[in-house]
Coordinates of C-alpha atoms in Angstrom, one line a residue:
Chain A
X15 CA 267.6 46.9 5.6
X16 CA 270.6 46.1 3.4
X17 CA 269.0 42.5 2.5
X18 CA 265.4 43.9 2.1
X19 CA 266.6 46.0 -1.3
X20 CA 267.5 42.8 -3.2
X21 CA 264.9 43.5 -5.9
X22 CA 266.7 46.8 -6.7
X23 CA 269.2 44.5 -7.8
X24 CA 272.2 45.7 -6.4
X25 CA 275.8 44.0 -6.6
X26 CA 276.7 41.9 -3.8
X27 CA 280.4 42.7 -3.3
X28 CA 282.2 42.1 -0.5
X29 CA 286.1 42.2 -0.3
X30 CA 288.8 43.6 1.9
X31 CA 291.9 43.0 0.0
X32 CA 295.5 43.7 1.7
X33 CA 298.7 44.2 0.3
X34 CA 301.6 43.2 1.9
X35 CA 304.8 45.8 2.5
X36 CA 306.8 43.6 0.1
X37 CA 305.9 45.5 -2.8
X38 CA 306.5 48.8 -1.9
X39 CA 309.4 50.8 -0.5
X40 CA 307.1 52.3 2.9
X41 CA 306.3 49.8 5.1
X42 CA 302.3 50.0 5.3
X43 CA 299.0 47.9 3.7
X44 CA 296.4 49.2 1.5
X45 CA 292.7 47.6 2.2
X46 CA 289.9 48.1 -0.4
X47 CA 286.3 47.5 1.5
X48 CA 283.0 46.9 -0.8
X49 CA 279.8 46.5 0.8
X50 CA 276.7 46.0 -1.0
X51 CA 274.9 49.7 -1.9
X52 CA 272.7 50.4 1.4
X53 CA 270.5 53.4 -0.3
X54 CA 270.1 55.8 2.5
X55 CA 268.7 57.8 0.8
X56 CA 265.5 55.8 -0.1
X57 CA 265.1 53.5 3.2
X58 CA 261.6 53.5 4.8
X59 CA 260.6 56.6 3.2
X60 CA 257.0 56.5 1.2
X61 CA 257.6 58.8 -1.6
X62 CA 255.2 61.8 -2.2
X63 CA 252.7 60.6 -4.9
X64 CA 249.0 62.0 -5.8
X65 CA 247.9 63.0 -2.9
X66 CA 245.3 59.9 -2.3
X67 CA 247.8 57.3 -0.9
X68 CA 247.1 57.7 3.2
X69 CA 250.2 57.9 5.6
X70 CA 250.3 57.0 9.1
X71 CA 252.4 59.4 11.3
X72 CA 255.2 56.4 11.8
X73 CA 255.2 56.2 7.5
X74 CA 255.2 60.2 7.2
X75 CA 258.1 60.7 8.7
X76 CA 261.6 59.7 7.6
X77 CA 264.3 58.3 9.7
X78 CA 266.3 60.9 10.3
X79 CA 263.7 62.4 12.1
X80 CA 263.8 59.8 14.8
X81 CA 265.1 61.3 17.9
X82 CA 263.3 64.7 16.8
X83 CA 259.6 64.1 15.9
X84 CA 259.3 60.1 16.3
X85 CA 260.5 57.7 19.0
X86 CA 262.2 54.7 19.5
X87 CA 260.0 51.6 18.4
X88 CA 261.7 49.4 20.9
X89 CA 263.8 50.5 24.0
X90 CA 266.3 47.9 25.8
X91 CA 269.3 48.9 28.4
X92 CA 271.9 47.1 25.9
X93 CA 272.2 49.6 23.7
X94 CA 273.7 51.9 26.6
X95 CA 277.7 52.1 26.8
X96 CA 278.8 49.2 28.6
X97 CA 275.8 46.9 28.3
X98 CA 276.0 43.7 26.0
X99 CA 273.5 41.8 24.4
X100 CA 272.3 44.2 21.7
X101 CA 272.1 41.8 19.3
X102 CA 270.6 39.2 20.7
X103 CA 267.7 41.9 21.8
X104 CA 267.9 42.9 18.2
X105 CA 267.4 39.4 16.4
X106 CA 264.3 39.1 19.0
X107 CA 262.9 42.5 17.7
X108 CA 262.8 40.8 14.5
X109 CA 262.0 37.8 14.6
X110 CA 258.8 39.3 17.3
X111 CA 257.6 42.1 14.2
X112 CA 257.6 39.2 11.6
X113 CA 255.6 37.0 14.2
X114 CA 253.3 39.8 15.6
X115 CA 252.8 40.8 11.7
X116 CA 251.8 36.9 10.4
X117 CA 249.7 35.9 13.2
X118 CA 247.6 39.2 13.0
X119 CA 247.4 39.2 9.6
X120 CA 245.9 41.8 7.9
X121 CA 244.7 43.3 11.4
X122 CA 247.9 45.6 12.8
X123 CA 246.9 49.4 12.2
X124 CA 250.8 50.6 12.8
X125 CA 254.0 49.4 14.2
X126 CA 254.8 47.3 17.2
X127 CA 256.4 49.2 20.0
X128 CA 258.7 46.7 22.2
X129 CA 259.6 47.6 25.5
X130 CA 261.9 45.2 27.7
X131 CA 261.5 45.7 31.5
X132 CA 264.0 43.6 33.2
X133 CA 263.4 40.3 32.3
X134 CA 259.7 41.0 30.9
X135 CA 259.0 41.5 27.2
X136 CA 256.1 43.8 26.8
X137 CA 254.5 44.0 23.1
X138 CA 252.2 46.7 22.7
X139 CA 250.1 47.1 19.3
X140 CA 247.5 48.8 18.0
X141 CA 245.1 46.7 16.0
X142 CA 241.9 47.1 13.7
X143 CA 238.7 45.4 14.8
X144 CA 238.3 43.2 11.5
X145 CA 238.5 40.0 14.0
X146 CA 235.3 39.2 16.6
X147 CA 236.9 39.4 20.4
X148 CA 237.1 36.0 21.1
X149 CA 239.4 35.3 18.2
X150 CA 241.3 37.8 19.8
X151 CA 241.6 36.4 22.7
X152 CA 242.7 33.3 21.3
X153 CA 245.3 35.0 19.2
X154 CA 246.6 36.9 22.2
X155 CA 247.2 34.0 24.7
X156 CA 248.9 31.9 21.9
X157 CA 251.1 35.1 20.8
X158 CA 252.1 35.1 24.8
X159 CA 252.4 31.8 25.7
X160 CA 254.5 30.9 22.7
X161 CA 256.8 33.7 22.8
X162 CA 257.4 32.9 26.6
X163 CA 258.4 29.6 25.7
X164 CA 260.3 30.3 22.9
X165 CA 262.0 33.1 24.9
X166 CA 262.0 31.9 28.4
X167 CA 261.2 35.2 29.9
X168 CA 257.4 36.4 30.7
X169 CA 256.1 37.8 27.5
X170 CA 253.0 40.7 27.8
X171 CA 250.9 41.5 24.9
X172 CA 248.9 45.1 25.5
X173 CA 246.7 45.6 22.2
X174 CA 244.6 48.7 21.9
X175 CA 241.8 48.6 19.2
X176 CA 240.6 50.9 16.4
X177 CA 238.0 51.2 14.5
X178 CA 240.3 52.3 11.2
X179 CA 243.7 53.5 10.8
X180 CA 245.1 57.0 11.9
X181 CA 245.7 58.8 8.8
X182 CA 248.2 61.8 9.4
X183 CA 248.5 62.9 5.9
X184 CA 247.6 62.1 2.3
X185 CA 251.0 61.6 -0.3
Chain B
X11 CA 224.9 18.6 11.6
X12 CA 223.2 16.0 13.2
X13 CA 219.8 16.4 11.3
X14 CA 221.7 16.7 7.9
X15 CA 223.3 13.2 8.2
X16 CA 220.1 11.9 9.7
X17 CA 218.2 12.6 6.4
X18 CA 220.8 11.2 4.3
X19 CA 220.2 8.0 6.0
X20 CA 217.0 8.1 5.7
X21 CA 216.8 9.0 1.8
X22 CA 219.6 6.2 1.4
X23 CA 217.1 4.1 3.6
X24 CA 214.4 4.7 0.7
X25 CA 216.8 4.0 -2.1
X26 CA 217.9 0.9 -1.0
X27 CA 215.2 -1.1 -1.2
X28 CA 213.8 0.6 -4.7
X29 CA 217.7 -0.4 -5.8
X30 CA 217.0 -4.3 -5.2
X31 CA 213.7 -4.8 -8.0
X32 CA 213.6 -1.7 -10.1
X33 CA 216.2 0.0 -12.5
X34 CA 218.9 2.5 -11.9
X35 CA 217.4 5.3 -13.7
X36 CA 214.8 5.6 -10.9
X37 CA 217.5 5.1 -8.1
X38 CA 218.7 8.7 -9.8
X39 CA 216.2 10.7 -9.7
X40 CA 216.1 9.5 -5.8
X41 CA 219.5 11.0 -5.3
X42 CA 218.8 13.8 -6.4
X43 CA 216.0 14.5 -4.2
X44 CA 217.8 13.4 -1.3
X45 CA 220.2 15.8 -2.2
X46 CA 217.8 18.9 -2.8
X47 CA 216.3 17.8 0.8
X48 CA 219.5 18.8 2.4
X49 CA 220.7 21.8 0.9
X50 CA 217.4 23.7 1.7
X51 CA 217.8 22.5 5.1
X52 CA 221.3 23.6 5.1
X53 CA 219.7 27.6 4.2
X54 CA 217.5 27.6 7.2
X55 CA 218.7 27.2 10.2
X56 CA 222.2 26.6 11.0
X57 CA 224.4 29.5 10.2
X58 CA 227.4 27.8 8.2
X59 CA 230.9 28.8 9.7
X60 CA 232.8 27.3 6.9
X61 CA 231.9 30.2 4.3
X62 CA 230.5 27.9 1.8
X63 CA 227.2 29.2 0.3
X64 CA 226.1 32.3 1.8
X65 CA 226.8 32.6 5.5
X66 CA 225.4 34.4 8.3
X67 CA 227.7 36.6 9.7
X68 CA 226.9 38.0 13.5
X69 CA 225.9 41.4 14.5
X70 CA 228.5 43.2 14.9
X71 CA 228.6 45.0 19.1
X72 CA 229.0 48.2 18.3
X73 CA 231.9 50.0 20.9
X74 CA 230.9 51.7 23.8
X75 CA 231.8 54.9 25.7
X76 CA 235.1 54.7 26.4
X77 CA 236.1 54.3 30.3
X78 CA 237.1 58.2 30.2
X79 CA 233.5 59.7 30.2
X80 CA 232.7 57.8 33.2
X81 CA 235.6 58.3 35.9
X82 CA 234.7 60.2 39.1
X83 CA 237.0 63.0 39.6
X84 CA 238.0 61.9 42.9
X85 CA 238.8 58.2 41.9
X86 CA 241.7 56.3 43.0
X87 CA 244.3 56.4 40.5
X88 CA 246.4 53.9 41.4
X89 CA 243.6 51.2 41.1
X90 CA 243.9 52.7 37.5
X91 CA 247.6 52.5 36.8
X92 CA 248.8 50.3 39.7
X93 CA 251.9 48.9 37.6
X94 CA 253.8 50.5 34.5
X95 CA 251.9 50.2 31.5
X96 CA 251.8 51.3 28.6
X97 CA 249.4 54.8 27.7
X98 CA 245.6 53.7 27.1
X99 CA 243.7 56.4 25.4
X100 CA 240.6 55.4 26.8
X101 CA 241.6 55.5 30.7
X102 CA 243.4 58.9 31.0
X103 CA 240.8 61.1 31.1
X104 CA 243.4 63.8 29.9
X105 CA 243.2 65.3 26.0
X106 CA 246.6 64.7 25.5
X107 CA 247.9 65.3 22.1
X108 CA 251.7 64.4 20.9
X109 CA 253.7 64.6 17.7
X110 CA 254.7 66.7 14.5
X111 CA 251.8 68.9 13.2
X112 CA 250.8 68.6 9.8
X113 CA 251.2 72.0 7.9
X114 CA 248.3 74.4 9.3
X115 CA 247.4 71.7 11.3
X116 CA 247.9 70.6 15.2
X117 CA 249.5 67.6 16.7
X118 CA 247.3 64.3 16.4
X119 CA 245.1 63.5 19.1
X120 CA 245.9 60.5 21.6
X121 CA 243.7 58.2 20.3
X122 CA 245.8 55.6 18.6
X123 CA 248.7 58.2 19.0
X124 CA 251.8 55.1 18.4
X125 CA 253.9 58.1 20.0
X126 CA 252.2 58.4 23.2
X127 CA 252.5 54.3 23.5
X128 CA 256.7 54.6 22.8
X129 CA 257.6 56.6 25.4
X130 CA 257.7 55.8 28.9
X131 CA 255.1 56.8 31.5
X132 CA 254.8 57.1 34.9
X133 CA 251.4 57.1 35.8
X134 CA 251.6 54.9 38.4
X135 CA 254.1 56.8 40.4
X136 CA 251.5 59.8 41.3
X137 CA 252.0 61.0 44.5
X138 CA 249.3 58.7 46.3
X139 CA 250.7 55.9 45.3
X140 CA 254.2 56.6 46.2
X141 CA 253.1 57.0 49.7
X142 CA 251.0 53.3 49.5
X143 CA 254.1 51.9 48.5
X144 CA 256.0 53.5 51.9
X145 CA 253.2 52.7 53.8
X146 CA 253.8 49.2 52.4
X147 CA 257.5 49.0 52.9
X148 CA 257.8 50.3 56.9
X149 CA 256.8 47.2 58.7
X150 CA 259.8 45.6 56.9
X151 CA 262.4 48.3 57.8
X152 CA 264.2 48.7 61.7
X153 CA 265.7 51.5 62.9
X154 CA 269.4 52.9 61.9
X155 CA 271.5 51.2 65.0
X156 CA 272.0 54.9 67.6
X157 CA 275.7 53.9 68.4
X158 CA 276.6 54.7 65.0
X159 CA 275.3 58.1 64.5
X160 CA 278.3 59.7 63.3
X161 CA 280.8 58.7 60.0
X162 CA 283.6 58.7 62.6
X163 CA 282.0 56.0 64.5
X164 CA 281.3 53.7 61.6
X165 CA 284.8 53.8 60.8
X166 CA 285.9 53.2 64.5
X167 CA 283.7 49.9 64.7
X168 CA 283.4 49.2 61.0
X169 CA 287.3 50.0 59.6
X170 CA 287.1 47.8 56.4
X171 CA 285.3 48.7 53.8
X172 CA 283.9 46.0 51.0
X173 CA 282.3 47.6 47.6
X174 CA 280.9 46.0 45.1
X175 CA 277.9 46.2 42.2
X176 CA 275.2 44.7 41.4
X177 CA 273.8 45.2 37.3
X178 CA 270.3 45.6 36.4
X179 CA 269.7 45.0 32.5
X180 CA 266.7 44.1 30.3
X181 CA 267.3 40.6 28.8
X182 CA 266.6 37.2 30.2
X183 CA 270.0 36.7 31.6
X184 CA 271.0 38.3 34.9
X185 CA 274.5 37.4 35.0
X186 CA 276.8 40.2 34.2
X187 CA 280.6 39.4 34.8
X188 CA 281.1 43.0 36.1
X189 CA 279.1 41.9 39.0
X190 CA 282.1 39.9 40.0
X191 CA 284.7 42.8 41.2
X192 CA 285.3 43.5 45.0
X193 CA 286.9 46.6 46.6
X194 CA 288.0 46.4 50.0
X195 CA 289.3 49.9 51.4
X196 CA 290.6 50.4 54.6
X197 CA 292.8 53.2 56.7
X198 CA 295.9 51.9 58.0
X199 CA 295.5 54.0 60.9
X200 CA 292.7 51.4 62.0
X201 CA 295.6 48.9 61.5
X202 CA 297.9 47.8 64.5
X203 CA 301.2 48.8 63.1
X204 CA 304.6 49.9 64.4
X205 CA 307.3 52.6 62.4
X206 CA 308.7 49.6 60.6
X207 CA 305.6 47.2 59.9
X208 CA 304.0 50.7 58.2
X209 CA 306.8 51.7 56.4
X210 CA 307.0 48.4 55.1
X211 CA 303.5 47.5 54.3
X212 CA 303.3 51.2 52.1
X213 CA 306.4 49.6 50.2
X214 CA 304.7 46.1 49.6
X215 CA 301.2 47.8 48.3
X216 CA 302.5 50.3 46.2
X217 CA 300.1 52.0 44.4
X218 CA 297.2 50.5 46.1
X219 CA 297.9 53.3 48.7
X220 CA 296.3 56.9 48.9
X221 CA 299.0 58.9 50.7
X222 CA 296.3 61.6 51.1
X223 CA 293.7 59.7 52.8
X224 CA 295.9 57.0 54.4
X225 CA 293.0 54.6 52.4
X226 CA 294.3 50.9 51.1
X227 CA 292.4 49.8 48.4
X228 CA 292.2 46.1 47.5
X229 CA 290.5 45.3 43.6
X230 CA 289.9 41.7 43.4
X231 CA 288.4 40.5 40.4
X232 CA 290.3 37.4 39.0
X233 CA 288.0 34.9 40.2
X234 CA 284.4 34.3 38.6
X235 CA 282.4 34.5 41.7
X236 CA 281.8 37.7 44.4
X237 CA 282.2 35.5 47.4
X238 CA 285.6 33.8 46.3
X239 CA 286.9 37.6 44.9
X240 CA 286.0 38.4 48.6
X241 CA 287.7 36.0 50.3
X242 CA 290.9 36.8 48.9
X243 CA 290.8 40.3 49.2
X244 CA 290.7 38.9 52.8
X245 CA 293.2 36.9 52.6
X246 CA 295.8 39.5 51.0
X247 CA 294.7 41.4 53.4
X248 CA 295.7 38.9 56.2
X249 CA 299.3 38.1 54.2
X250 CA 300.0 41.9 54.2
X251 CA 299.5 42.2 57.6
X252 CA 301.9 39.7 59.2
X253 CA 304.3 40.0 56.0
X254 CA 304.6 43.9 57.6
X255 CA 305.1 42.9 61.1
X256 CA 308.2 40.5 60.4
X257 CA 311.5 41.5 59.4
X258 CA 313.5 39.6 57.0
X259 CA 317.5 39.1 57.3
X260 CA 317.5 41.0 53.8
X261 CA 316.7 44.1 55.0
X262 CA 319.2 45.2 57.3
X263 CA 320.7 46.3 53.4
X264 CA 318.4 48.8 53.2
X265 CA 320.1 52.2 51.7
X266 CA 319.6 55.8 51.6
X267 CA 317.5 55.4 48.3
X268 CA 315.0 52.8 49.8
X269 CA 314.7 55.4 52.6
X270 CA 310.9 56.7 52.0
X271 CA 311.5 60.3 53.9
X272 CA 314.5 62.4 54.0
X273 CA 316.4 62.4 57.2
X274 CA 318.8 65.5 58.0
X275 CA 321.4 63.2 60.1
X276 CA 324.6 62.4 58.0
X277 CA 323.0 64.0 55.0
X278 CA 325.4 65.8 52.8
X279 CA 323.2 68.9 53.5
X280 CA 324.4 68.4 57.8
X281 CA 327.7 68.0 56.3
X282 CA 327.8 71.1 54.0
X283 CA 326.1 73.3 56.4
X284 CA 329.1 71.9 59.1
X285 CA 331.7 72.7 56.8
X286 CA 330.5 76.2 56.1
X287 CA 329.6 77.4 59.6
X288 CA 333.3 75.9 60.9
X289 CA 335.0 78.5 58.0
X290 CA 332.7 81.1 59.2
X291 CA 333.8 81.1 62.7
X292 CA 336.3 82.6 64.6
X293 CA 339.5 80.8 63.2
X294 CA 340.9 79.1 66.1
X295 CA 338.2 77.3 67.7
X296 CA 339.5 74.6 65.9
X297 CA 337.9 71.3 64.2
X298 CA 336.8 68.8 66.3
X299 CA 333.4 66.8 67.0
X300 CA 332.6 68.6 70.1
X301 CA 332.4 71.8 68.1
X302 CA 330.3 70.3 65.5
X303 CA 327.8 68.5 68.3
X304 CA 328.0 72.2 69.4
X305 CA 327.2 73.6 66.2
X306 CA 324.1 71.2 66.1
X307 CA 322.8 72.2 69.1
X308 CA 322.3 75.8 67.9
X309 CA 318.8 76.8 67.0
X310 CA 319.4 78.3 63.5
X311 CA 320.9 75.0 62.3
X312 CA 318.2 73.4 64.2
X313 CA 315.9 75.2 62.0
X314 CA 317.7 75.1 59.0
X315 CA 317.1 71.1 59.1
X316 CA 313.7 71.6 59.7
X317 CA 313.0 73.6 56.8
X318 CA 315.3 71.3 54.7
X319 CA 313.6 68.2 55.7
X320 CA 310.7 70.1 54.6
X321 CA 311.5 71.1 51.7
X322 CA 312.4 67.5 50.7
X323 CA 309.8 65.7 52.0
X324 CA 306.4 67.9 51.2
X325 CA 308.3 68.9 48.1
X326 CA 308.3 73.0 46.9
X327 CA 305.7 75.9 47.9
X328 CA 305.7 79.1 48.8
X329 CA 305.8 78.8 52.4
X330 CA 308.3 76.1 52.5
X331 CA 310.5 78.5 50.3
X332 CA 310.2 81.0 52.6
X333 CA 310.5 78.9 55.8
X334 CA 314.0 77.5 54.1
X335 CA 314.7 81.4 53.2
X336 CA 314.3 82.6 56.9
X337 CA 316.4 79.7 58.5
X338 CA 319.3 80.8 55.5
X339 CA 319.1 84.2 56.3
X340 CA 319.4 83.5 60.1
X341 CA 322.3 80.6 60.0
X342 CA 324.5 83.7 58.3
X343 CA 323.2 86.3 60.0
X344 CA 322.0 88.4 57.0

């Protein structure tokens, strides 16, 4: 997000500064708050090009059309009013996409979808056939059993395969 | 592997004893048969897995039918979907399609549809397998008890109330500190309490008491644990009970402000009505307490109080208006 747009070189300023009432007559504080430039306007959007680039439907459509014409990617109770935990179930989203994305390298045909039911962690991706089925397998019952270590909670892999990937337009 | 390193012994073999009489440059040319030797054995055979050279890759299984084209349409479902999964394209027979169209287009098929995988299903809740799952439970459940077929029997045997929640999340933890908080309700009817006990156990809960309903409510939730929040909601419980019952030398000094309801008797209200009625009359009956008990007695002032104490107690309305309005009219004679 924010940290991923470093190459755009943006400034990294962050400050909150306070004055005191001493200086002025009304008794009050100013605050000045900088953050560094978040770029709404560009995030996750694949910009419209020749017309030969191919475009999943999850990389067609831009984020303010989630809630409208795409989902949620992962769905957890903590993000309800009263619930904690959201960002510890956030930081494992993460760090999960990242780990999902290395060990099937080259292999994931579109995002990962997490869903959390109770205490299990169910992973579900949709994959291109580049590896034979038993590397597969292996690949799968690491991904599971590590993560349930790591996590302490029984982790599920469901993997669907494709020949290629979707395409839902050309930009 | 093993026939490789087996020839390279054997061509060493044959250099080694060439190596002892003759000169090098015919131990060379050796080598380099030896080597020759294995790398056309290499070709032949074994199909090398490290991707040195040229290697063999295997026939790739072409994918079959998927499971769709070959369900019955009177299978059991639920030996399909008999937990919550996510949505397989290839074992719902159905041609579901979900998302945004593309202009002139129609929304993409469910074949690798990431939309149709995101949302939740429930697939295994059809009908069919609802009733398994009953079918399942009923050994395990008894029958509701017959004595308590009625809400007003509950309460008769089961006054006291307890309430408290239990939190469901996603997350590897289960604890959730709200799960800590106990309610204990319960009607003081149900309780075994005289004029004064009552009076004073409304004054020592304060606003733990629903006048309405006549319901006490104990919150407990200032210790970390459901059973020890439970216990003392028992225990205050207990405490209010005999605090009620005794009576402390202190409150003999109880005034007319502590005094939860109005009472008529030696209210300035008696006194003004008195006052009024005894310049009304004849003059010459005279002032004395006889005439007043006699006043009292009369069943206009009688109803005057009533509606007073009324009025005071229950607080304004239309018909308490009216009732004090009558009992006016009729004390005067209007």
């Amino acid at each position: 997000m924010a940290a991923s747009l470093s190459s755009l070189g943006n400034v990294r300023v962050l400050s909150a500064l306070a004055w005191s009432s001493s200086l002025c007559s009304f008794s009050g504080s100013r605050g000045l708050h900088v953050t560094v430039s978040c770029c709404k306007n560009r995030a996750a959007r694949i910009r419209v090009g020749k017309g030969d680039k191919p475009v999943t439907y999850e990389q067609a459509h831009h984020p303010h059309h989630i809630g409208h014409r795409k989902g949620w990617l992962s769905q957890h109770t903590s993000n309800l009013k009263g619930e904690d935990g959201a960002a510890e179930r956030t930081v494992e989203d993460v760090f999960i996409r990242r780990f999902m994305f290395g060990t099937f390298h080259g292999c994931l045909a579109n995002e990962i979808v997490i869903k959390r039911r109770g205490n299990l962690l169910n992973v579900c991706a949709v994959m291109l056939q580049k590896l034979p089925p038993q590397k597969f397998y292996f690949l799968i019952g690491y991904t599971e059993s590590l993560l349930s270590h790591f996590y302490k909670c029984p982790v599920k892999l469901e993997i669907q395969t494709l020949q290629d990937k979707i395409v839902y337009k050309y930009l | 592997m093993a026939s490789r390193t087996s020839k390279t012994f054997l061509s060493l073999g044959r250099i080694n004893i060439p190596l002892l009489g003759f000169n090098k440059s015919s131990g060379k040319v050796k080598y380099a048969t030896a080597l020759s030797i294995n790398s056309s054995s290499g070709n032949k055979g074994l199909p090398d897995r490290g991707g040195r050279g040229s290697f063999v890759r295997r026939p790739r299984r072409e994918a079959g039918e998927p499971r769709t084209g070959k369900m019955p349409v009177d299978q059991d479902w639920t030996a399909v979907y008999p937990a919550a999964a996510p949505f397989r394209p290839g074992s719902i027979p159905l041609p579901v399609r979900m998302g945004y169209p593309v202009k002139g287009g129609i929304p993409p098929e469910k074949k690798g549809n990431l939309e149709l995988i995101k949302i939740p299903n429930f697939l295994h809740l059809t009908p069919a397998a609802i009733k398994k799952h009953c079918e399942a439970l009923k050994p395990f459940c008894t029958e509701w008890p017959s004595a308590l077929e009625t809400d007003t029997k509950c309460d008769e045997h089961f006054p006291i109330k307890l309430e408290s929640k239990e939190y469901v999340s996603a997350g590897p933890s289960l604890r959730n500190p709200s799960a800590r908080i106990v309610h204990l309700r319960v009607k003081l009817s149900s309780l075994n309490l005289d004029d004064h006990a009552r009076k004073k156990m409304i004054k020592l809960i304060g606003e733990r008491y629903c006048k309405n309903t006549d319901v006490l409510t104990i919150k407990t939730d200032s210790c970390p644990l459901r059973q020890q929040n439970y216990d003392y909601a028992m225990y205050l419980l207990t405490v209010l009970y005999h605090e009620s019952w005794k009576t402390e030398v202190w409150e003999a000094e109880k005034t007319v402000a502590d005094m939860e309801d109005y009472s008529w008797e030696d209210s300035p209200s008696q006194k003004n009505i008195l006052d009024v009625l005894l310049r009304m009359k004849v003059a010459g009956e005279g002032d004395g307490e006889e005439v007043r008990q006699q006043l009292l007695g009369r069943k206009d002032v009688q109803d005057y109080k009533d509606s007073v104490t009324r009025l005071k107690n229950e607080g304004e309305s239309e018909s308490s208006m009216l009732q004090y309005k009558e009992a006016v009219k009729k004390v005067f004679n209007m």
